[in-house]
Amino acid sequence: MTSTLAAGGYAATTAADGGVLSYAWLMIALPLLGAAVLLLGGKRTNAWGHWLAIAAALSSFVWAVLSLGQLLGRAPEERSVTVHVYQWIKVGTFDIDLSLLIDPLSMTFALLITGVGSLIHIYSVGYMAHDENRRRFFAYLNLFVAAMLVLVLADNYAVLFLGWEGVGLASYLLIGFWQHKPAAAVAAKKAFLINRVGDIGLLVSIMLLFTTFGTVTFHPVFESVDGAGRGLMTAVGLLLLLGACGKSAQLPLQAWLLDAMEGPTPVSALIHAATMVTAGVYLIVRSGPIFEAAPTAQLVVTIVGAATLLAGAIIGCAKDDIKKALAGSTMSQIGYMTLAAGLGPIGYAAAIAHLVTHGFFKAGLFLGAGSVMHAMNDEVDMRRYGGLRTAMPITFATFGVGYLAIIGVPFLSGWWTKEGIIQAAFDSGGLTGQILGWVTVLGAGLTAFYMSRIMFLTFFGEKRWADGAHPHESPTTMTVPMIILAVGSAALGAVLVVNYTLGRFLAPVVGAPAHEFDLVHMLTSPYSLAALALMVVGVAYAWLRYARGEVPVTAPKGNFVTVAAREELYGNAINEGLFMRPGQQLTKAAVAFDDHAVDGVVNGVARSVRAASENLRLVQTGFARSYALTMLFGAAVVVVTTLGVSFA
């Protein structure tokens, strides 16, 4: 069957015609099998379980590469292939197949998830070497990768939701892996509950799509959105955005992300780089036709992205915990992607390109942070680091490459993709485009400051180590993945952006690039120059504050902005004030109503019946004379009543 471009620039699907693509389900099955073996095998797998998990993740990556090769062998308009696995649900006319969609967008995510995920698996061998529950940890890693692959490879919203919930379960298990730590247990529950809020939005949107279109499969829905009412599409779009905010930690559902740093560092890298937080961006881009049919929902997406971009950056500027500072950075960078996704076709490719490069340099940064913690007896306070570049040269070099990439140094990965988002924001036109564009430029300056702050506090300045600290370089199993990620952080952006390689690859799904590649424009446009200037200012200010100046081991109180940033812009306080405490009061009121009203009525009726029965029981004395007297009295009443009626 020859496919054609469907309405809106989205390619129609074809059935898999054999070869590797027909067995694309193996990408999911292999890590899922690894998780099952490790969880069911028990202690017998302790000695080799981690190697099985790595083999499963790497095998999934190899199959993704082979699938990509076969997909590239097709004409661009035929690069959307449906792989039917089995019939999942059939009730009357309600028919949902468990089918996979292999197209440029899903394969981009599959390669990122399995590639970066495999490197994190390898890194975890060294990082979790002394953990007695290492086997279970690797099982959860495999489960996480499998669930994420279900999410991005699904060809309908129902299967996507299955993967969505699987990711939520796996994240709960991984964040709370060290459940003996109260903070880790609380963080896992917090992440689980906040994500359920977003999940409700996604679930309701799926229900609305089914009741409107009679299906939840992507392409039939997308081909029908133009015939649906704008109000309905706006509601669906906002509900999808709510789901995306939960998974991608965007305002107002961001509060779980920094607390999630209580989990092992490889978990932080997995959640922040290649998997969980990117799911929301994937959902928005995949649902592009719905948002394009609802301009109001699109505008809200850009506003949420812009607000989170700035909020995350401000939080990152004040955190002394190295992992939480990087978590604030993730909020901000996902905000960039969300903003770009909200721009529509002009921003989709830029959002995905930044997502891919971010997966590499943010994974490298988190693994670098884990390497530092590994060498510093699990110390996370950057004020107790300093001068580590000589003690940990490989970590310093690889972390440094990721740092230069994320702040947007020209020709490194982050510069190419961030410039794409800045350009797309300004090209969207109008006052809104100008506001969003300058927000992205301001974000570039803030990024440079908070990342320079992390770099200088950790690797430069005077040694502020605690007594007993003996920093040393991490083992090979940890440094090799960091080196590979550093190479990607340096070069991947150019590979994706020059000549719009990724944009042209994604074109059958998200539409063709808005304009031709122009390096001169990227280097000389006033917006690019403004972003570069703010980057230099941010680096210079951080250098003066944290590399040249004295850094107190105990953080000074700071002004009200610093205090607010340390308190995560009072996100937890706001959630507690608006939702938790009112919810507690509502629960107490419901309990009181149940105790006094519902139970009161039931218990009151019971007491009345009991009292009546007890009084009636007194009449039954068991003495014949009492019964005769009663009969006589009754007869007298009857006679008197009869006579009274007769004389009336």
Short mmCIF file of N, CA and C in Angstrom, two decimals, residues 257-403:
data_model
loop_
_atom_site.label_atom_id
_atom_site.label_comp_id
_atom_site.label_asym_id
_atom_site.label_seq_id
_atom_site.Cartn_x
_atom_site.Cartn_y
_atom_site.Cartn_z
N LEU A 257 9.28 17.40 41.15
CA LEU A 257 10.52 17.14 40.43
C LEU A 257 11.75 17.26 41.32
N LEU A 258 11.87 18.34 42.06
CA LEU A 258 13.06 18.53 42.88
C LEU A 258 13.11 17.52 44.02
N ASP A 259 11.97 17.17 44.58
CA ASP A 259 11.95 16.16 45.64
C ASP A 259 12.38 14.80 45.11
N ALA A 260 12.15 14.55 43.82
CA ALA A 260 12.51 13.27 43.22
C ALA A 260 14.01 13.02 43.23
N MET A 261 14.81 14.04 43.54
CA MET A 261 16.26 13.88 43.60
C MET A 261 16.70 13.01 44.78
N GLU A 262 15.74 12.62 45.63
CA GLU A 262 16.06 11.72 46.74
C GLU A 262 16.38 10.31 46.25
N GLY A 263 16.00 9.99 45.03
CA GLY A 263 16.33 8.69 44.46
C GLY A 263 17.79 8.62 44.06
N PRO A 264 18.31 7.42 43.73
CA PRO A 264 19.69 7.30 43.26
C PRO A 264 19.95 8.17 42.05
N THR A 265 21.16 8.65 41.90
CA THR A 265 21.50 9.58 40.81
C THR A 265 21.21 9.03 39.43
N PRO A 266 21.45 7.74 39.12
CA PRO A 266 21.06 7.24 37.80
C PRO A 266 19.58 7.41 37.53
N VAL A 267 18.75 7.33 38.56
CA VAL A 267 17.32 7.57 38.40
C VAL A 267 17.07 9.01 37.99
N SER A 268 17.77 9.93 38.63
CA SER A 268 17.64 11.34 38.28
C SER A 268 18.00 11.56 36.82
N ALA A 269 19.08 10.93 36.36
CA ALA A 269 19.48 11.06 34.97
C ALA A 269 18.43 10.48 34.04
N LEU A 270 17.88 9.33 34.40
CA LEU A 270 16.90 8.66 33.56
C LEU A 270 15.61 9.47 33.47
N ILE A 271 15.14 9.98 34.61
CA ILE A 271 13.91 10.76 34.64
C ILE A 271 14.08 12.08 33.90
N HIS A 272 15.21 12.75 34.12
CA HIS A 272 15.39 14.11 33.63
C HIS A 272 15.89 14.18 32.20
N ALA A 273 16.54 13.15 31.72
CA ALA A 273 17.19 13.25 30.42
C ALA A 273 16.40 12.58 29.31
N ALA A 274 16.19 11.29 29.45
CA ALA A 274 15.72 10.53 28.30
C ALA A 274 14.30 10.02 28.40
N THR A 275 13.67 10.14 29.53
CA THR A 275 12.39 9.47 29.65
C THR A 275 11.30 10.37 30.18
N MET A 276 11.01 10.27 31.45
CA MET A 276 9.75 10.74 32.01
C MET A 276 9.40 12.18 31.66
N VAL A 277 10.30 13.11 31.91
CA VAL A 277 9.95 14.51 31.72
C VAL A 277 9.79 14.89 30.25
N THR A 278 10.25 14.05 29.35
CA THR A 278 10.04 14.34 27.93
C THR A 278 8.70 13.84 27.43
N ALA A 279 8.00 13.04 28.24
CA ALA A 279 6.74 12.46 27.80
C ALA A 279 5.70 13.53 27.50
N GLY A 280 5.66 14.59 28.31
CA GLY A 280 4.70 15.64 28.08
C GLY A 280 4.94 16.36 26.77
N VAL A 281 6.19 16.63 26.44
CA VAL A 281 6.52 17.27 25.17
C VAL A 281 6.11 16.37 24.02
N TYR A 282 6.39 15.07 24.14
CA TYR A 282 5.97 14.12 23.11
C TYR A 282 4.46 14.16 22.92
N LEU A 283 3.71 14.17 24.01
CA LEU A 283 2.25 14.18 23.93
C LEU A 283 1.75 15.41 23.17
N ILE A 284 2.32 16.58 23.45
CA ILE A 284 1.88 17.80 22.79
C ILE A 284 2.21 17.76 21.30
N VAL A 285 3.43 17.36 20.97
CA VAL A 285 3.83 17.31 19.56
C VAL A 285 3.03 16.25 18.82
N ARG A 286 2.86 15.06 19.41
CA ARG A 286 2.07 14.01 18.77
C ARG A 286 0.64 14.46 18.55
N SER A 287 0.10 15.23 19.47
CA SER A 287 -1.28 15.71 19.37
C SER A 287 -1.36 17.06 18.66
N GLY A 288 -0.37 17.37 17.85
CA GLY A 288 -0.30 18.66 17.18
C GLY A 288 -1.57 19.08 16.48
N PRO A 289 -2.22 18.21 15.66
CA PRO A 289 -3.44 18.63 14.98
C PRO A 289 -4.55 19.07 15.92
N ILE A 290 -4.64 18.47 17.11
CA ILE A 290 -5.65 18.89 18.08
C ILE A 290 -5.36 20.31 18.56
N PHE A 291 -4.13 20.59 18.89
CA PHE A 291 -3.77 21.93 19.36
C PHE A 291 -3.88 22.96 18.23
N GLU A 292 -3.55 22.57 17.01
CA GLU A 292 -3.69 23.49 15.88
C GLU A 292 -5.14 23.85 15.63
N ALA A 293 -6.06 22.95 15.99
CA ALA A 293 -7.49 23.24 15.86
C ALA A 293 -8.03 24.02 17.05
N ALA A 294 -7.18 24.30 18.03
CA ALA A 294 -7.59 25.02 19.24
C ALA A 294 -6.54 26.07 19.58
N PRO A 295 -6.57 27.24 18.91
CA PRO A 295 -5.54 28.27 19.15
C PRO A 295 -5.44 28.71 20.60
N THR A 296 -6.55 28.72 21.32
CA THR A 296 -6.50 29.11 22.73
C THR A 296 -5.65 28.14 23.54
N ALA A 297 -5.85 26.84 23.30
CA ALA A 297 -5.05 25.84 23.99
C ALA A 297 -3.58 25.98 23.63
N GLN A 298 -3.30 26.27 22.35
CA GLN A 298 -1.92 26.48 21.92
C GLN A 298 -1.28 27.63 22.68
N LEU A 299 -2.02 28.73 22.81
CA LEU A 299 -1.51 29.89 23.53
C LEU A 299 -1.21 29.55 24.99
N VAL A 300 -2.09 28.78 25.61
CA VAL A 300 -1.87 28.38 27.00
C VAL A 300 -0.62 27.53 27.11
N VAL A 301 -0.37 26.67 26.14
CA VAL A 301 0.84 25.84 26.14
C VAL A 301 2.09 26.73 26.14
N THR A 302 2.11 27.74 25.28
CA THR A 302 3.28 28.63 25.23
C THR A 302 3.44 29.40 26.53
N ILE A 303 2.33 29.82 27.14
CA ILE A 303 2.41 30.57 28.40
C ILE A 303 2.97 29.68 29.51
N VAL A 304 2.46 28.44 29.59
CA VAL A 304 2.96 27.51 30.59
C VAL A 304 4.46 27.26 30.38
N GLY A 305 4.87 27.04 29.13
CA GLY A 305 6.27 26.82 28.83
C GLY A 305 7.14 28.00 29.21
N ALA A 306 6.70 29.22 28.86
CA ALA A 306 7.48 30.42 29.18
C ALA A 306 7.59 30.62 30.68
N ALA A 307 6.48 30.44 31.40
CA ALA A 307 6.50 30.63 32.86
C ALA A 307 7.40 29.60 33.53
N THR A 308 7.34 28.34 33.08
CA THR A 308 8.18 27.30 33.68
C THR A 308 9.64 27.51 33.33
N LEU A 309 9.90 27.99 32.13
CA LEU A 309 11.28 28.30 31.72
C LEU A 309 11.93 29.25 32.71
N LEU A 310 11.23 30.33 33.03
CA LEU A 310 11.79 31.32 33.95
C LEU A 310 11.80 30.81 35.39
N ALA A 311 10.73 30.14 35.81
CA ALA A 311 10.64 29.65 37.19
C ALA A 311 11.75 28.64 37.49
N GLY A 312 11.94 27.69 36.59
CA GLY A 312 12.99 26.69 36.79
C GLY A 312 14.37 27.31 36.84
N ALA A 313 14.60 28.31 35.97
CA ALA A 313 15.90 28.97 35.95
C ALA A 313 16.16 29.72 37.26
N ILE A 314 15.15 30.41 37.76
CA ILE A 314 15.30 31.15 39.01
C ILE A 314 15.58 30.20 40.17
N ILE A 315 14.87 29.08 40.22
CA ILE A 315 15.11 28.09 41.27
C ILE A 315 16.54 27.55 41.18
N GLY A 316 16.99 27.25 39.96
CA GLY A 316 18.34 26.73 39.77
C GLY A 316 19.42 27.70 40.21
N CYS A 317 19.12 29.00 40.20
CA CYS A 317 20.11 30.00 40.59
C CYS A 317 20.41 30.00 42.08
N ALA A 318 19.55 29.41 42.90
CA ALA A 318 19.70 29.54 44.35
C ALA A 318 19.93 28.22 45.07
N LYS A 319 19.75 27.11 44.41
CA LYS A 319 19.89 25.82 45.08
C LYS A 319 21.36 25.47 45.28
N ASP A 320 21.71 25.01 46.48
CA ASP A 320 23.07 24.56 46.78
C ASP A 320 23.23 23.05 46.61
N ASP A 321 22.16 22.31 46.63
CA ASP A 321 22.16 20.88 46.36
C ASP A 321 22.38 20.70 44.86
N ILE A 322 23.47 20.02 44.47
CA ILE A 322 23.84 19.93 43.07
C ILE A 322 22.76 19.26 42.23
N LYS A 323 22.11 18.24 42.76
CA LYS A 323 21.07 17.55 42.01
C LYS A 323 19.82 18.41 41.88
N LYS A 324 19.46 19.14 42.93
CA LYS A 324 18.28 19.99 42.86
C LYS A 324 18.51 21.20 41.96
N ALA A 325 19.75 21.71 41.92
CA ALA A 325 20.07 22.78 40.98
C ALA A 325 19.90 22.30 39.55
N LEU A 326 20.36 21.08 39.26
CA LEU A 326 20.19 20.50 37.93
C LEU A 326 18.72 20.20 37.65
N ALA A 327 17.96 19.85 38.69
CA ALA A 327 16.53 19.61 38.51
C ALA A 327 15.81 20.89 38.11
N GLY A 328 16.18 22.02 38.74
CA GLY A 328 15.63 23.30 38.32
C GLY A 328 15.96 23.59 36.87
N SER A 329 17.18 23.23 36.47
CA SER A 329 17.58 23.38 35.08
C SER A 329 16.69 22.56 34.15
N THR A 330 16.35 21.35 34.57
CA THR A 330 15.49 20.51 33.74
C THR A 330 14.12 21.15 33.57
N MET A 331 13.55 21.66 34.66
CA MET A 331 12.28 22.39 34.55
C MET A 331 12.37 23.46 33.48
N SER A 332 13.44 24.24 33.53
CA SER A 332 13.61 25.36 32.61
C SER A 332 13.76 24.89 31.17
N GLN A 333 14.58 23.86 30.95
CA GLN A 333 14.83 23.39 29.59
C GLN A 333 13.59 22.71 29.00
N ILE A 334 12.84 21.98 29.82
CA ILE A 334 11.58 21.42 29.34
C ILE A 334 10.60 22.55 29.03
N GLY A 335 10.68 23.65 29.79
CA GLY A 335 9.88 24.82 29.48
C GLY A 335 10.18 25.35 28.09
N TYR A 336 11.47 25.39 27.72
CA TYR A 336 11.85 25.76 26.35
C TYR A 336 11.12 24.88 25.34
N MET A 337 11.16 23.57 25.56
CA MET A 337 10.55 22.63 24.62
C MET A 337 9.04 22.80 24.57
N THR A 338 8.41 22.98 25.72
CA THR A 338 6.96 23.16 25.77
C THR A 338 6.56 24.43 25.03
N LEU A 339 7.29 25.50 25.26
CA LEU A 339 7.03 26.75 24.55
C LEU A 339 7.10 26.54 23.04
N ALA A 340 8.16 25.88 22.59
CA ALA A 340 8.33 25.64 21.15
C ALA A 340 7.21 24.76 20.61
N ALA A 341 6.81 23.73 21.37
CA ALA A 341 5.74 22.85 20.92
C ALA A 341 4.42 23.61 20.81
N GLY A 342 4.22 24.60 21.68
CA GLY A 342 3.00 25.40 21.62
C GLY A 342 2.93 26.35 20.43
N LEU A 343 4.06 26.57 19.78
CA LEU A 343 4.08 27.45 18.60
C LEU A 343 3.50 26.80 17.37
N GLY A 344 3.27 25.49 17.41
CA GLY A 344 2.71 24.80 16.26
C GLY A 344 3.80 24.29 15.34
N PRO A 345 3.48 24.08 14.06
CA PRO A 345 4.45 23.50 13.11
C PRO A 345 5.78 24.24 13.03
N ILE A 346 5.78 25.54 13.29
CA ILE A 346 7.02 26.30 13.23
C ILE A 346 7.98 25.92 14.35
N GLY A 347 7.46 25.32 15.42
CA GLY A 347 8.30 25.03 16.57
C GLY A 347 8.47 23.56 16.91
N TYR A 348 7.70 22.67 16.25
CA TYR A 348 7.76 21.25 16.60
C TYR A 348 9.17 20.68 16.46
N ALA A 349 9.78 20.87 15.30
CA ALA A 349 11.10 20.30 15.05
C ALA A 349 12.14 20.88 16.01
N ALA A 350 12.03 22.19 16.30
CA ALA A 350 12.96 22.81 17.24
C ALA A 350 12.81 22.22 18.63
N ALA A 351 11.56 21.96 19.05
CA ALA A 351 11.32 21.36 20.36
C ALA A 351 11.94 19.97 20.45
N ILE A 352 11.73 19.15 19.42
CA ILE A 352 12.26 17.79 19.45
C ILE A 352 13.79 17.80 19.35
N ALA A 353 14.35 18.68 18.54
CA ALA A 353 15.81 18.76 18.44
C ALA A 353 16.43 19.11 19.78
N HIS A 354 15.84 20.09 20.48
CA HIS A 354 16.37 20.46 21.80
C HIS A 354 16.16 19.34 22.81
N LEU A 355 15.06 18.63 22.66
CA LEU A 355 14.81 17.49 23.54
C LEU A 355 15.89 16.43 23.40
N VAL A 356 16.29 16.15 22.16
CA VAL A 356 17.31 15.12 21.92
C VAL A 356 18.66 15.57 22.47
N THR A 357 19.09 16.79 22.14
CA THR A 357 20.39 17.24 22.64
C THR A 357 20.37 17.37 24.16
N HIS A 358 19.24 17.84 24.70
CA HIS A 358 19.11 17.93 26.16
C HIS A 358 19.24 16.56 26.80
N GLY A 359 18.73 15.53 26.15
CA GLY A 359 18.87 14.19 26.68
C GLY A 359 20.33 13.80 26.88
N PHE A 360 21.19 14.24 25.98
CA PHE A 360 22.61 13.91 26.10
C PHE A 360 23.31 14.76 27.14
N PHE A 361 23.21 16.10 27.03
CA PHE A 361 24.02 16.89 27.98
C PHE A 361 23.43 16.88 29.39
N LYS A 362 22.11 16.72 29.54
CA LYS A 362 21.58 16.66 30.89
C LYS A 362 21.89 15.31 31.53
N ALA A 363 21.84 14.23 30.76
CA ALA A 363 22.25 12.93 31.30
C ALA A 363 23.72 12.98 31.72
N GLY A 364 24.56 13.58 30.87
CA GLY A 364 25.97 13.72 31.22
C GLY A 364 26.18 14.54 32.48
N LEU A 365 25.40 15.61 32.64
CA LEU A 365 25.53 16.46 33.82
C LEU A 365 25.09 15.71 35.09
N PHE A 366 24.00 14.98 35.02
CA PHE A 366 23.56 14.23 36.19
C PHE A 366 24.54 13.10 36.54
N LEU A 367 25.02 12.41 35.52
CA LEU A 367 25.99 11.36 35.80
C LEU A 367 27.28 11.96 36.35
N GLY A 368 27.65 13.14 35.87
CA GLY A 368 28.80 13.83 36.43
C GLY A 368 28.56 14.21 37.88
N ALA A 369 27.36 14.69 38.20
CA ALA A 369 27.02 15.00 39.58
C ALA A 369 27.09 13.74 40.46
N GLY A 370 26.61 12.62 39.91
CA GLY A 370 26.71 11.36 40.65
C GLY A 370 28.14 10.94 40.88
N SER A 371 29.00 11.19 39.89
CA SER A 371 30.42 10.87 40.04
C SER A 371 31.04 11.70 41.15
N VAL A 372 30.68 12.97 41.22
CA VAL A 372 31.18 13.84 42.29
C VAL A 372 30.68 13.36 43.65
N MET A 373 29.40 13.02 43.73
CA MET A 373 28.85 12.53 44.99
C MET A 373 29.53 11.21 45.39
N HIS A 374 29.77 10.36 44.43
CA HIS A 374 30.44 9.08 44.68
C HIS A 374 31.82 9.31 45.29
N ALA A 375 32.50 10.36 44.83
CA ALA A 375 33.84 10.66 45.33
C ALA A 375 33.84 11.44 46.63
N MET A 376 32.71 12.09 46.95
CA MET A 376 32.63 12.96 48.12
C MET A 376 31.73 12.39 49.22
N ASN A 377 31.66 11.09 49.31
CA ASN A 377 30.88 10.42 50.37
C ASN A 377 29.42 10.85 50.36
N ASP A 378 28.85 10.95 49.15
CA ASP A 378 27.45 11.28 48.95
C ASP A 378 27.08 12.70 49.40
N GLU A 379 28.05 13.57 49.51
CA GLU A 379 27.79 14.96 49.82
C GLU A 379 27.14 15.62 48.60
N VAL A 380 26.05 16.39 48.82
CA VAL A 380 25.36 17.03 47.71
C VAL A 380 25.47 18.55 47.76
N ASP A 381 25.96 19.10 48.87
CA ASP A 381 26.06 20.55 49.03
C ASP A 381 27.29 21.07 48.28
N MET A 382 27.04 21.85 47.24
CA MET A 382 28.15 22.36 46.43
C MET A 382 29.05 23.31 47.21
N ARG A 383 28.56 23.89 48.27
CA ARG A 383 29.40 24.76 49.09
C ARG A 383 30.49 23.98 49.83
N ARG A 384 30.38 22.67 49.82
CA ARG A 384 31.40 21.82 50.44
C ARG A 384 32.24 21.10 49.39
N TYR A 385 32.18 21.58 48.15
CA TYR A 385 33.03 21.05 47.09
C TYR A 385 34.22 21.97 46.89
N GLY A 386 34.45 22.41 45.69
CA GLY A 386 35.51 23.35 45.33
C GLY A 386 36.80 22.65 44.95
N GLY A 387 37.41 23.10 43.88
CA GLY A 387 38.72 22.62 43.47
C GLY A 387 38.79 21.16 43.06
N LEU A 388 37.69 20.58 42.59
CA LEU A 388 37.68 19.16 42.27
C LEU A 388 38.22 18.85 40.87
N ARG A 389 38.53 19.87 40.07
CA ARG A 389 38.97 19.61 38.71
C ARG A 389 40.28 18.84 38.66
N THR A 390 41.15 19.02 39.63
CA THR A 390 42.42 18.29 39.62
C THR A 390 42.27 16.87 40.16
N ALA A 391 41.38 16.68 41.11
CA ALA A 391 41.17 15.36 41.69
C ALA A 391 40.34 14.45 40.78
N MET A 392 39.50 15.04 39.94
CA MET A 392 38.60 14.27 39.09
C MET A 392 38.65 14.81 37.66
N PRO A 393 39.73 14.61 36.95
CA PRO A 393 39.90 15.25 35.64
C PRO A 393 38.90 14.78 34.59
N ILE A 394 38.56 13.49 34.57
CA ILE A 394 37.61 13.00 33.56
C ILE A 394 36.21 13.54 33.84
N THR A 395 35.81 13.48 35.09
CA THR A 395 34.51 14.03 35.46
C THR A 395 34.44 15.52 35.14
N PHE A 396 35.51 16.24 35.45
CA PHE A 396 35.57 17.67 35.16
C PHE A 396 35.42 17.94 33.66
N ALA A 397 36.14 17.18 32.85
CA ALA A 397 36.11 17.41 31.40
C ALA A 397 34.73 17.08 30.82
N THR A 398 34.17 15.95 31.19
CA THR A 398 32.88 15.56 30.63
C THR A 398 31.76 16.46 31.14
N PHE A 399 31.78 16.79 32.43
CA PHE A 399 30.81 17.71 32.98
C PHE A 399 30.94 19.07 32.32
N GLY A 400 32.19 19.48 32.07
CA GLY A 400 32.44 20.77 31.43
C GLY A 400 31.87 20.86 30.03
N VAL A 401 31.96 19.77 29.28
CA VAL A 401 31.38 19.77 27.93
C VAL A 401 29.86 19.93 28.01
N GLY A 402 29.23 19.18 28.92
CA GLY A 402 27.80 19.33 29.10
C GLY A 402 27.41 20.73 29.53
N TYR A 403 28.22 21.31 30.41
CA TYR A 403 27.98 22.69 30.86
C TYR A 403 28.06 23.68 29.70
#
